[in-house]
C-alpha positions as a printed Julia matrix, in Angstrom:
223×3 Matrix{Float64}:
 32.61  16.0   30.5
 35.46  17.1   28.38
 38.09  14.59  27.03
 40.82  14.27  29.59
 43.88  13.72  28.24
 47.11  12.31  29.77
 50.39  12.82  28.58
 53.76  10.64  29.78
 56.45  13.14  29.52
 59.79  11.15  29.29
 59.98  10.33  25.59
 56.91  11.32  24.32
 56.68  15.26  25.01
 60.45  15.22  26.68
 63.35  13.79  24.51
 65.3   11.42  26.39
 67.86  11.29  23.74
 68.56  14.8   24.56
 71.64  14.42  26.0
 73.61  12.48  23.2
 75.37  15.49  21.87
 77.09  16.26  25.96
 77.27  12.42  26.0
 79.01  12.44  22.66
 82.43  14.31  24.72
 82.48  11.72  27.43
 82.01   8.57  25.31
 83.04   9.61  21.92
 80.85   7.45  18.93
 79.48   5.34  21.31
 77.07   7.99  22.9
 74.14   7.01  20.82
 74.19   3.4   22.13
 74.84   4.44  25.5
 72.31   6.98  25.98
 69.56   4.39  24.6
 71.29   1.6   26.91
 70.42   4.19  29.63
 66.75   4.93  28.8
 66.26   0.78  28.74
 68.3    0.06  31.85
 66.07   3.18  33.72
 62.94   1.7   32.62
 63.72  -2.06  33.51
 64.72  -0.91  37.02
 60.68   0.77  37.41
 59.32  -2.5   36.57
 61.58  -3.98  38.45
 60.92  -2.03  41.92
 57.6   -1.82  40.85
 56.54  -5.51  40.75
 59.3   -5.77  44.06
 57.47  -3.26  45.99
 60.46  -1.51  46.59
 60.21   1.74  45.81
 62.81   4.39  45.12
 62.19   7.9   43.13
 62.43   7.93  39.5
 65.7    9.98  39.61
 67.14   7.36  41.98
 66.2    4.85  39.11
 67.83   7.04  36.67
 71.09   7.51  38.6
 71.57   3.63  39.54
 71.11   2.97  35.44
 73.33   5.69  34.49
 76.13   3.77  36.8
 75.3    0.53  35.3
 75.61   1.68  31.95
 79.01   3.3   32.56
 80.09  -0.48  33.82
 78.83  -2.03  30.58
 80.41   0.41  28.45
 83.54   0.4   30.33
 83.27   3.98  30.57
 83.53   5.52  34.05
 82.67   8.93  34.71
 84.66  11.67  36.75
 82.15  12.4   40.03
 81.6   16.18  38.55
 80.61  14.47  34.76
 78.66  12.05  36.88
 76.78  15.14  38.44
 76.88  17.15  35.49
 75.11  15.02  33.61
 71.87  13.78  35.77
 71.87  17.67  36.36
 71.1   18.09  32.44
 68.91  15.52  32.6
 66.67  17.43  34.75
 66.22  19.74  31.93
 65.86  17.43  28.82
 64.74  19.33  25.59
 61.15  18.74  24.65
 60.1   17.53  21.71
 59.81  20.2   18.46
 56.13  19.36  18.26
 55.39  19.6   21.92
 54.46  23.45  22.62
 51.92  23.8   19.46
 50.55  20.1   19.38
 49.85  20.67  23.09
 48.48  24.52  22.41
 46.14  22.91  19.46
 44.91  20.03  21.83
 44.18  22.78  24.57
 42.05  24.98  21.98
 40.3   22.22  20.98
 38.96  22.02  24.52
 40.48  18.9   25.68
 42.0   18.85  29.91
 45.42  18.48  30.03
 47.72  16.56  32.26
 50.71  15.33  32.61
 51.08  11.92  33.6
 54.54  10.58  34.99
 56.93   8.27  36.9
 59.1   11.43  38.02
 57.9   13.08  40.86
 55.61  15.94  40.54
 58.68  18.34  41.58
 60.9   16.8   38.63
 57.78  17.17  36.16
 57.04  20.64  36.77
 61.04  21.26  36.26
 61.18  19.7   33.1
 58.01  21.47  31.79
 59.3   24.77  32.84
 62.66  24.66  30.85
 60.46  23.46  28.28
 58.27  26.82  28.4
 55.1   24.23  28.3
 54.13  23.69  32.01
 51.16  26.15  31.62
 49.76  24.11  29.1
 48.8   21.93  31.58
 45.82  21.64  34.75
 48.05  19.88  36.58
 50.82  17.07  37.44
 49.87  13.59  38.68
 53.18  11.43  39.46
 53.0    7.65  40.45
 55.4    9.17  43.5
 52.02   9.43  45.19
 51.74   5.7   45.15
 55.58   4.72  45.36
 54.88   2.79  43.0
 55.43   3.05  38.49
 53.3    2.7   35.64
 52.16   0.13  34.15
 50.81  -1.17  37.79
 47.19  -0.66  37.05
 46.5    1.16  40.62
 48.61   4.33  39.22
 45.91   4.73  36.6
 43.19   4.18  39.02
 45.22   6.83  40.68
 45.43   9.42  37.97
 41.51   9.09  37.5
 41.19   9.78  41.14
 43.55  12.82  41.16
 41.93  14.6   37.29
 38.41  13.84  38.38
 37.88  11.77  35.15
 36.26   8.99  34.0
 38.14   6.01  32.31
 35.88   6.14  29.3
 36.6   10.06  28.43
 40.54   9.56  29.26
 43.21   9.07  26.96
 46.37   7.89  28.04
 49.14  10.11  25.36
 52.39   7.96  25.25
 55.5    7.23  22.95
 55.77   4.4   25.42
 53.97   0.56  24.51
 54.05  -0.69  27.89
 52.21   2.2   28.77
 50.04   2.16  25.93
 48.87  -1.0   27.01
 48.73  -1.01  30.53
 45.95   2.19  29.6
 44.33   0.41  27.59
 44.04  -2.48  30.08
 42.58  -0.4   32.54
 39.73   0.54  30.36
 40.79   4.06  28.7
 41.37   4.52  25.61
 45.28   5.34  24.17
 47.07   6.86  21.57
 50.23   6.01  20.63
 53.16   8.42  19.64
 55.52   6.47  16.97
 58.33   8.48  16.87
 60.14   6.61  14.83
 58.43   5.04  11.78
 60.91   1.7   12.69
 59.54   1.49  16.49
 57.68  -1.67  17.04
 54.69  -2.37  19.47
 54.36  -5.06  22.13
 52.45  -8.17  20.18
 50.33  -8.59  22.68
 47.33  -8.59  20.54
 46.67  -5.32  22.29
 46.42  -2.27  19.91
 46.53   1.16  20.33
 43.43   3.37  19.88
 45.13   5.22  16.91
 48.32   5.85  16.05
 49.99   9.29  15.22
 53.7   10.37  13.98
 53.45  13.03  16.23
 51.55  15.24  18.71
 50.53  17.86  15.54
 47.88  15.13  14.38
 46.43  14.12  17.73
 43.44  15.94  18.08
 42.23  15.2   14.32
 43.1   11.81  15.22
 40.89  11.56  18.39
 38.19  13.55  16.69
 38.47  11.25  13.98
């Protein structure tokens, strides 16, 4: 069986910091810090909701995290600004290496799937806007289980949906929590360390391979 690669979307293929320029017009020089805080709160909300079994779609977590970040930064948005920011989040830009890296992997014979906390519709919108949707065999969303990564059930759900075996499946993610979740479920995992300063969680569980970007992935997995 060909090796299956399950690609995290937000932060791995798609740049969650891609709205900094838009946010700068609203919150000024605090835009990079605002954007990072928004992303951190978004993920925290998914963790909390998964643990509480109190599910709402990822877009709701994103919107509520934006509201919290505005309160934290004392930066209220008008209704029009809020709507515009959330609409722009639906078409965040892809990283520069996404299209080329994915095309190389597809040509090398890997089975490529998008595997995301986002709903299938939201992920399809992102991938279409980035021009990379056709490189994937399909999209698997944690929304199907009304839960979020790193719940072990969502990794099992992916294997069923993709017709894959854990021993022949790799998660590809820039998010350490996701890497650890997949490894704990019996997968292999490639950590895309997009910043040389990015730390990995000190849990005694290490990625199978670490790469700086998607263009390096095929050689790392083969090696």
